[in-house]
Amino acid sequence: MNKTELAPQHSQWLNLHDSIEKYEQWALIIKLTALITCVMTFIFNLAAIFTVVFIALFWLQEAIWKTYQARLIKAITDLESQLNTSNELLISPLYSQWQANRGGTLALIAEYLESSLKPTVMLPYLPLIIISLFA
């Protein structure tokens, strides 16, 4: 069964899911651009304030993208709820299950801190901070 053969709600779910994944890809591109920009400010011997401002701007841009992504996640969980109510859910309620398993504020902060220590997350930011402090 391809996308065109799916019910409109299922096609909408797939489109929302694809969009959410694309926002995640763009967040990675923003991180890589921040890294490249940081390196370039050091190569051209620009003042540290430029590096900090550039990193802050990229951080803000990623926050904007993540806000858009969060709105799409809200839309997809609402759609999953509608499909579940109408007994038409043929797709796993991925986002609804994720929301249901999400902890409270302190648990979420602890989870974020734990995630921030993973090498794939820490890699772009920790070296940029260290370089900025010692350059």
CSV table of N, CA and C in Angstrom, one decimal:
chain,number,residue,atom,x,y,z
A,1,MET,N,0.8,-1.2,0.0
A,1,MET,CA,0.0,0.0,0.0
A,1,MET,C,0.9,1.2,0.0
A,2,ASN,N,0.7,2.1,-1.0
A,2,ASN,CA,1.5,3.3,-1.0
A,2,ASN,C,0.7,4.5,-0.5
A,3,LYS,N,1.3,5.7,-0.4
A,3,LYS,CA,0.7,6.9,0.2
A,3,LYS,C,-0.6,7.2,-0.5
A,4,THR,N,-0.7,7.1,-1.8
A,4,THR,CA,-1.9,7.4,-2.5
A,4,THR,C,-3.1,6.5,-2.2
A,5,GLU,N,-2.8,5.3,-1.8
A,5,GLU,CA,-3.9,4.3,-1.5
A,5,GLU,C,-4.4,4.4,0.0
A,6,LEU,N,-3.7,5.2,0.8
A,6,LEU,CA,-4.1,5.4,2.2
A,6,LEU,C,-5.3,6.3,2.3
A,7,ALA,N,-6.0,6.1,3.4
A,7,ALA,CA,-7.1,7.1,3.7
A,7,ALA,C,-6.5,8.5,3.9
A,8,PRO,N,-7.3,9.5,3.7
A,8,PRO,CA,-6.7,10.9,3.8
A,8,PRO,C,-6.0,11.1,5.2
A,9,GLN,N,-6.6,10.6,6.3
A,9,GLN,CA,-6.0,10.8,7.6
A,9,GLN,C,-4.7,10.1,7.7
A,10,HIS,N,-4.6,9.0,7.2
A,10,HIS,CA,-3.3,8.2,7.2
A,10,HIS,C,-2.2,8.9,6.4
A,11,SER,N,-2.6,9.4,5.2
A,11,SER,CA,-1.7,10.2,4.4
A,11,SER,C,-1.3,11.5,5.1
A,12,GLN,N,-2.2,12.1,5.8
A,12,GLN,CA,-1.9,13.3,6.6
A,12,GLN,C,-0.9,12.9,7.7
A,13,TRP,N,-1.1,11.8,8.4
A,13,TRP,CA,-0.2,11.4,9.4
A,13,TRP,C,1.2,11.2,8.8
A,14,LEU,N,1.3,10.5,7.7
A,14,LEU,CA,2.6,10.3,7.1
A,14,LEU,C,3.3,11.6,6.6
A,15,ASN,N,2.5,12.6,6.1
A,15,ASN,CA,3.0,13.9,5.7
A,15,ASN,C,3.5,14.6,6.9
A,16,LEU,N,2.8,14.6,8.0
A,16,LEU,CA,3.2,15.3,9.3
A,16,LEU,C,4.5,14.7,9.8
A,17,HIS,N,4.5,13.3,9.8
A,17,HIS,CA,5.7,12.6,10.3
A,17,HIS,C,6.9,13.0,9.4
A,18,ASP,N,6.8,13.0,8.1
A,18,ASP,CA,7.9,13.4,7.2
A,18,ASP,C,8.3,14.8,7.5
A,19,SER,N,7.4,15.7,7.8
A,19,SER,CA,7.8,17.1,8.1
A,19,SER,C,8.5,17.2,9.4
A,20,ILE,N,8.1,16.4,10.4
A,20,ILE,CA,8.8,16.4,11.7
A,20,ILE,C,10.2,16.0,11.5
A,21,GLU,N,10.4,14.9,10.7
A,21,GLU,CA,11.7,14.4,10.5
A,21,GLU,C,12.6,15.4,9.7
A,22,LYS,N,12.0,16.2,8.8
A,22,LYS,CA,12.7,17.2,8.1
A,22,LYS,C,13.2,18.3,9.0
A,23,TYR,N,12.3,18.7,9.9
A,23,TYR,CA,12.7,19.7,10.9
A,23,TYR,C,13.9,19.2,11.7
A,24,GLU,N,13.9,18.0,12.0
A,24,GLU,CA,15.1,17.4,12.8
A,24,GLU,C,16.3,17.5,11.9
A,25,GLN,N,16.2,17.2,10.6
A,25,GLN,CA,17.4,17.3,9.7
A,25,GLN,C,17.9,18.7,9.7
A,26,TRP,N,17.0,19.7,9.6
A,26,TRP,CA,17.4,21.1,9.5
A,26,TRP,C,18.1,21.5,10.8
A,27,ALA,N,17.6,21.0,11.9
A,27,ALA,CA,18.3,21.3,13.2
A,27,ALA,C,19.7,20.8,13.2
A,28,LEU,N,20.0,19.7,12.6
A,28,LEU,CA,21.3,19.2,12.5
A,28,LEU,C,22.2,20.1,11.5
A,29,ILE,N,21.6,20.5,10.5
A,29,ILE,CA,22.3,21.4,9.6
A,29,ILE,C,22.6,22.8,10.3
A,30,ILE,N,21.7,23.2,11.1
A,30,ILE,CA,22.0,24.5,11.9
A,30,ILE,C,23.1,24.3,12.8
A,31,LYS,N,23.2,23.1,13.5
A,31,LYS,CA,24.3,22.8,14.3
A,31,LYS,C,25.6,22.8,13.5
A,32,LEU,N,25.6,22.1,12.4
A,32,LEU,CA,26.8,22.1,11.6
A,32,LEU,C,27.2,23.4,11.1
A,33,THR,N,26.3,24.3,10.7
A,33,THR,CA,26.6,25.6,10.3
A,33,THR,C,27.2,26.4,11.4
A,34,ALA,N,26.7,26.2,12.7
A,34,ALA,CA,27.2,26.9,13.8
A,34,ALA,C,28.7,26.5,14.0
A,35,LEU,N,29.0,25.2,13.8
A,35,LEU,CA,30.3,24.7,14.0
A,35,LEU,C,31.3,25.4,12.9
A,36,ILE,N,30.8,25.4,11.7
A,36,ILE,CA,31.6,25.9,10.6
A,36,ILE,C,31.8,27.4,10.8
A,37,THR,N,30.8,28.1,11.2
A,37,THR,CA,30.9,29.6,11.5
A,37,THR,C,31.9,29.8,12.6
A,38,CYS,N,31.8,29.0,13.7
A,38,CYS,CA,32.8,29.2,14.8
A,38,CYS,C,34.2,29.0,14.3
A,39,VAL,N,34.4,28.0,13.5
A,39,VAL,CA,35.8,27.7,13.0
A,39,VAL,C,36.2,28.9,12.2
A,40,MET,N,35.3,29.4,11.3
A,40,MET,CA,35.7,30.5,10.4
A,40,MET,C,36.0,31.8,11.2
A,41,THR,N,35.3,32.0,12.3
A,41,THR,CA,35.6,33.2,13.1
A,41,THR,C,37.0,33.1,13.7
A,42,PHE,N,37.5,31.9,14.0
A,42,PHE,CA,38.8,31.7,14.6
A,42,PHE,C,39.9,31.8,13.5
A,43,ILE,N,39.5,31.2,12.3
A,43,ILE,CA,40.5,31.3,11.2
A,43,ILE,C,40.8,32.8,10.8
A,44,PHE,N,39.7,33.6,10.8
A,44,PHE,CA,39.8,35.0,10.4
A,44,PHE,C,40.1,35.9,11.6
A,45,ASN,N,40.3,35.2,12.7
A,45,ASN,CA,40.7,36.0,13.9
A,45,ASN,C,39.8,37.1,14.3
A,46,LEU,N,38.5,36.8,14.3
A,46,LEU,CA,37.5,37.7,14.7
A,46,LEU,C,37.4,37.8,16.2
A,47,ALA,N,36.8,38.8,16.8
A,47,ALA,CA,36.7,38.9,18.2
A,47,ALA,C,35.8,37.8,18.7
A,48,ALA,N,36.0,37.4,20.0
A,48,ALA,CA,35.2,36.3,20.6
A,48,ALA,C,33.8,36.7,20.6
A,49,ILE,N,33.5,38.0,20.8
A,49,ILE,CA,32.1,38.4,20.8
A,49,ILE,C,31.3,38.0,19.6
A,50,PHE,N,32.0,38.0,18.4
A,50,PHE,CA,31.4,37.6,17.2
A,50,PHE,C,31.0,36.1,17.2
A,51,THR,N,31.9,35.3,17.8
A,51,THR,CA,31.7,33.9,17.9
A,51,THR,C,30.5,33.6,18.8
A,52,VAL,N,30.4,34.3,19.9
A,52,VAL,CA,29.3,34.1,20.9
A,52,VAL,C,28.0,34.5,20.2
A,53,VAL,N,28.0,35.7,19.5
A,53,VAL,CA,26.8,36.2,18.9
A,53,VAL,C,26.3,35.2,17.8
A,54,PHE,N,27.3,34.7,17.0
A,54,PHE,CA,26.9,33.8,16.0
A,54,PHE,C,26.3,32.5,16.5
A,55,ILE,N,27.0,31.9,17.6
A,55,ILE,CA,26.4,30.7,18.2
A,55,ILE,C,25.1,31.0,18.8
A,56,ALA,N,24.9,32.1,19.4
A,56,ALA,CA,23.6,32.4,20.0
A,56,ALA,C,22.5,32.6,18.9
A,57,LEU,N,22.8,33.1,17.8
A,57,LEU,CA,21.9,33.3,16.7
A,57,LEU,C,21.5,31.9,16.2
A,58,PHE,N,22.4,31.0,16.0
A,58,PHE,CA,22.1,29.7,15.5
A,58,PHE,C,21.3,28.9,16.5
A,59,TRP,N,21.6,29.1,17.8
A,59,TRP,CA,20.9,28.5,18.9
A,59,TRP,C,19.4,29.0,18.8
A,60,LEU,N,19.2,30.3,18.6
A,60,LEU,CA,17.9,30.8,18.5
A,60,LEU,C,17.2,30.3,17.3
A,61,GLN,N,17.9,30.2,16.2
A,61,GLN,CA,17.2,29.6,15.0
A,61,GLN,C,16.8,28.2,15.2
A,62,GLU,N,17.7,27.4,15.8
A,62,GLU,CA,17.3,26.0,16.1
A,62,GLU,C,16.0,26.0,17.0
A,63,ALA,N,16.0,26.9,18.0
A,63,ALA,CA,14.8,26.9,18.9
A,63,ALA,C,13.6,27.2,18.1
A,64,ILE,N,13.7,28.1,17.1
A,64,ILE,CA,12.5,28.4,16.3
A,64,ILE,C,12.1,27.2,15.5
A,65,TRP,N,13.0,26.5,14.9
A,65,TRP,CA,12.7,25.3,14.2
A,65,TRP,C,12.0,24.2,15.1
A,66,LYS,N,12.6,24.1,16.3
A,66,LYS,CA,12.0,23.1,17.2
A,66,LYS,C,10.6,23.5,17.7
A,67,THR,N,10.4,24.8,17.7
A,67,THR,CA,9.0,25.3,18.0
A,67,THR,C,8.0,24.9,16.9
A,68,TYR,N,8.4,25.1,15.7
A,68,TYR,CA,7.6,24.7,14.6
A,68,TYR,C,7.4,23.1,14.6
A,69,GLN,N,8.4,22.4,14.9
A,69,GLN,CA,8.4,21.0,15.0
A,69,GLN,C,7.4,20.6,16.1
A,70,ALA,N,7.5,21.2,17.3
A,70,ALA,CA,6.6,20.9,18.4
A,70,ALA,C,5.1,21.1,18.0
A,71,ARG,N,4.8,22.1,17.2
A,71,ARG,CA,3.5,22.4,16.7
A,71,ARG,C,3.0,21.3,15.8
A,72,LEU,N,3.9,20.7,15.0
A,72,LEU,CA,3.5,19.6,14.1
A,72,LEU,C,3.3,18.3,15.0
A,73,ILE,N,4.1,18.2,16.0
A,73,ILE,CA,3.9,17.0,16.9
A,73,ILE,C,2.5,17.1,17.6
A,74,LYS,N,2.1,18.3,18.0
A,74,LYS,CA,0.8,18.5,18.6
A,74,LYS,C,-0.3,18.1,17.6
A,75,ALA,N,-0.1,18.5,16.3
A,75,ALA,CA,-1.1,18.2,15.3
A,75,ALA,C,-1.1,16.7,15.0
A,76,ILE,N,0.0,16.0,15.0
A,76,ILE,CA,0.0,14.6,14.8
A,76,ILE,C,-0.6,13.8,15.9
A,77,THR,N,-0.4,14.3,17.2
A,77,THR,CA,-1.0,13.6,18.3
A,77,THR,C,-2.5,13.8,18.3
A,78,ASP,N,-2.9,15.0,17.9
A,78,ASP,CA,-4.4,15.2,17.8
A,78,ASP,C,-5.0,14.3,16.7
A,79,LEU,N,-4.3,14.1,15.6
A,79,LEU,CA,-4.7,13.3,14.6
A,79,LEU,C,-4.8,11.8,15.0
A,80,GLU,N,-3.7,11.4,15.7
A,80,GLU,CA,-3.7,10.0,16.3
A,80,GLU,C,-4.9,9.8,17.2
A,81,SER,N,-5.2,10.8,18.0
A,81,SER,CA,-6.4,10.7,18.9
A,81,SER,C,-7.7,10.5,18.2
A,82,GLN,N,-7.8,11.3,17.1
A,82,GLN,CA,-9.0,11.2,16.3
A,82,GLN,C,-9.1,9.8,15.6
A,83,LEU,N,-8.0,9.4,15.1
A,83,LEU,CA,-8.0,8.1,14.4
A,83,LEU,C,-8.3,6.9,15.4
A,84,ASN,N,-7.7,7.1,16.6
A,84,ASN,CA,-7.9,6.1,17.6
A,84,ASN,C,-9.4,6.0,18.1
A,85,THR,N,-10.0,7.2,18.2
A,85,THR,CA,-11.4,7.3,18.6
A,85,THR,C,-12.3,6.7,17.5
A,86,SER,N,-12.0,6.9,16.3
A,86,SER,CA,-12.8,6.3,15.2
A,86,SER,C,-12.4,4.9,14.8
A,87,ASN,N,-11.5,4.3,15.6
A,87,ASN,CA,-11.1,2.9,15.3
A,87,ASN,C,-10.5,2.7,13.9
A,88,GLU,N,-9.9,3.8,13.4
A,88,GLU,CA,-9.3,3.7,12.0
A,88,GLU,C,-7.7,3.7,12.1
A,89,LEU,N,-7.2,3.6,13.3
A,89,LEU,CA,-5.8,3.7,13.5
A,89,LEU,C,-5.1,2.5,12.9
A,90,LEU,N,-4.5,2.6,11.8
A,90,LEU,CA,-3.7,1.6,11.2
A,90,LEU,C,-2.2,1.8,11.4
A,91,ILE,N,-1.9,2.9,11.8
A,91,ILE,CA,-0.5,3.3,12.1
A,91,ILE,C,-0.3,3.3,13.6
A,92,SER,N,0.9,2.8,14.0
A,92,SER,CA,1.1,2.9,15.5
A,92,SER,C,1.0,4.3,16.0
A,93,PRO,N,0.4,4.5,17.1
A,93,PRO,CA,0.2,5.8,17.7
A,93,PRO,C,1.6,6.3,18.3
A,94,LEU,N,2.6,6.4,17.5
A,94,LEU,CA,3.9,6.7,17.9
A,94,LEU,C,4.0,8.0,18.8
A,95,TYR,N,3.5,9.0,18.3
A,95,TYR,CA,3.6,10.3,19.0
A,95,TYR,C,2.8,10.4,20.3
A,96,SER,N,1.6,9.8,20.2
A,96,SER,CA,0.7,9.7,21.4
A,96,SER,C,1.4,8.9,22.5
A,97,GLN,N,2.0,7.8,22.1
A,97,GLN,CA,2.6,6.9,23.1
A,97,GLN,C,3.8,7.7,23.7
A,98,TRP,N,4.5,8.4,22.9
A,98,TRP,CA,5.7,9.2,23.4
A,98,TRP,C,5.2,10.2,24.4
A,99,GLN,N,4.1,10.9,24.1
A,99,GLN,CA,3.6,11.9,25.0
A,99,GLN,C,3.1,11.3,26.3
A,100,ALA,N,2.5,10.1,26.2
A,100,ALA,CA,2.0,9.4,27.4
A,100,ALA,C,3.2,9.0,28.3
A,101,ASN,N,4.3,8.7,27.8
A,101,ASN,CA,5.5,8.2,28.5
A,101,ASN,C,6.4,9.3,29.0
A,102,ARG,N,6.0,10.6,28.6
A,102,ARG,CA,6.8,11.7,29.0
A,102,ARG,C,6.6,12.0,30.5
A,103,GLY,N,7.7,12.2,31.2
A,103,GLY,CA,7.6,12.5,32.7
A,103,GLY,C,7.2,13.9,33.0
A,104,GLY,N,7.2,14.3,34.2
A,104,GLY,CA,6.9,15.6,34.7
A,104,GLY,C,8.1,16.5,34.4
A,105,THR,N,8.0,17.7,34.9
A,105,THR,CA,9.1,18.7,34.7
A,105,THR,C,10.5,18.3,35.1
A,106,LEU,N,10.6,17.8,36.4
A,106,LEU,CA,11.9,17.4,36.9
A,106,LEU,C,12.4,16.2,36.1
A,107,ALA,N,11.5,15.2,35.9
A,107,ALA,CA,11.9,14.0,35.1
A,107,ALA,C,12.4,14.4,33.7
A,108,LEU,N,11.7,15.4,33.1
A,108,LEU,CA,12.0,15.8,31.8
A,108,LEU,C,13.4,16.5,31.8
A,109,ILE,N,13.6,17.4,32.8
A,109,ILE,CA,14.9,18.1,32.9
A,109,ILE,C,16.0,17.1,33.1
A,110,ALA,N,15.8,16.1,33.9
A,110,ALA,CA,16.8,15.0,34.1
A,110,ALA,C,17.1,14.3,32.8
A,111,GLU,N,16.0,14.0,32.1
A,111,GLU,CA,16.2,13.3,30.8
A,111,GLU,C,16.9,14.1,29.8
A,112,TYR,N,16.7,15.5,29.8
A,112,TYR,CA,17.4,16.4,28.9
A,112,TYR,C,18.9,16.4,29.3
A,113,LEU,N,19.2,16.5,30.6
A,113,LEU,CA,20.6,16.5,31.0
A,113,LEU,C,21.3,15.2,30.6
A,114,GLU,N,20.6,14.1,30.8
A,114,GLU,CA,21.2,12.8,30.4
A,114,GLU,C,21.4,12.8,28.9
A,115,SER,N,20.5,13.3,28.1
A,115,SER,CA,20.7,13.3,26.7
A,115,SER,C,21.8,14.3,26.3
A,116,SER,N,21.9,15.4,27.0
A,116,SER,CA,23.0,16.3,26.7
A,116,SER,C,24.4,15.8,26.8
A,117,LEU,N,24.5,14.7,27.6
A,117,LEU,CA,25.8,14.1,27.9
A,117,LEU,C,26.2,13.1,26.9
A,118,LYS,N,25.2,12.7,26.0
A,118,LYS,CA,25.5,11.8,24.9
A,118,LYS,C,26.5,12.4,23.9
A,119,PRO,N,27.5,11.7,23.4
A,119,PRO,CA,28.5,12.3,22.5
A,119,PRO,C,27.9,12.9,21.3
A,120,THR,N,26.8,12.3,20.7
A,120,THR,CA,26.3,12.9,19.5
A,120,THR,C,25.6,14.2,19.7
A,121,VAL,N,25.2,14.5,20.9
A,121,VAL,CA,24.5,15.8,21.3
A,121,VAL,C,25.6,16.8,21.7
A,122,MET,N,26.5,16.3,22.5
A,122,MET,CA,27.5,17.1,23.1
A,122,MET,C,28.6,17.6,22.1
A,123,LEU,N,28.8,16.8,21.1
A,123,LEU,CA,29.9,17.1,20.2
A,123,LEU,C,30.0,18.5,19.6
A,124,PRO,N,28.9,19.0,19.1
A,124,PRO,CA,29.1,20.4,18.5
A,124,PRO,C,29.3,21.5,19.5
A,125,TYR,N,28.6,21.4,20.7
A,125,TYR,CA,28.6,22.5,21.6
A,125,TYR,C,29.7,22.5,22.6
A,126,LEU,N,30.1,21.4,23.2
A,126,LEU,CA,31.2,21.4,24.2
A,126,LEU,C,32.5,21.9,23.6
A,127,PRO,N,32.9,21.4,22.4
A,127,PRO,CA,34.1,21.9,21.8
A,127,PRO,C,34.1,23.4,21.5
A,128,LEU,N,32.9,23.8,21.0
A,128,LEU,CA,32.8,25.3,20.7
A,128,LEU,C,32.9,26.1,21.9
A,129,ILE,N,32.4,25.7,23.0
A,129,ILE,CA,32.5,26.4,24.3
A,129,ILE,C,33.9,26.4,24.8
A,130,ILE,N,34.6,25.3,24.7
A,130,ILE,CA,36.0,25.2,25.2
A,130,ILE,C,36.9,26.0,24.3
A,131,ILE,N,36.7,25.9,23.0
A,131,ILE,CA,37.5,26.7,22.1
A,131,ILE,C,37.3,28.2,22.3
A,132,SER,N,36.0,28.6,22.5
A,132,SER,CA,35.7,30.0,22.7
A,132,SER,C,36.3,30.5,24.0
A,133,LEU,N,36.4,29.7,25.1
A,133,LEU,CA,36.9,30.1,26.3
A,133,LEU,C,38.4,30.2,26.3
A,134,PHE,N,39.1,29.4,25.6
A,134,PHE,CA,40.6,29.4,25.6
A,134,PHE,C,41.2,30.0,24.4
A,135,ALA,N,40.4,30.5,23.5
A,135,ALA,CA,41.0,31.1,22.3
A,135,ALA,C,41.4,32.6,22.5
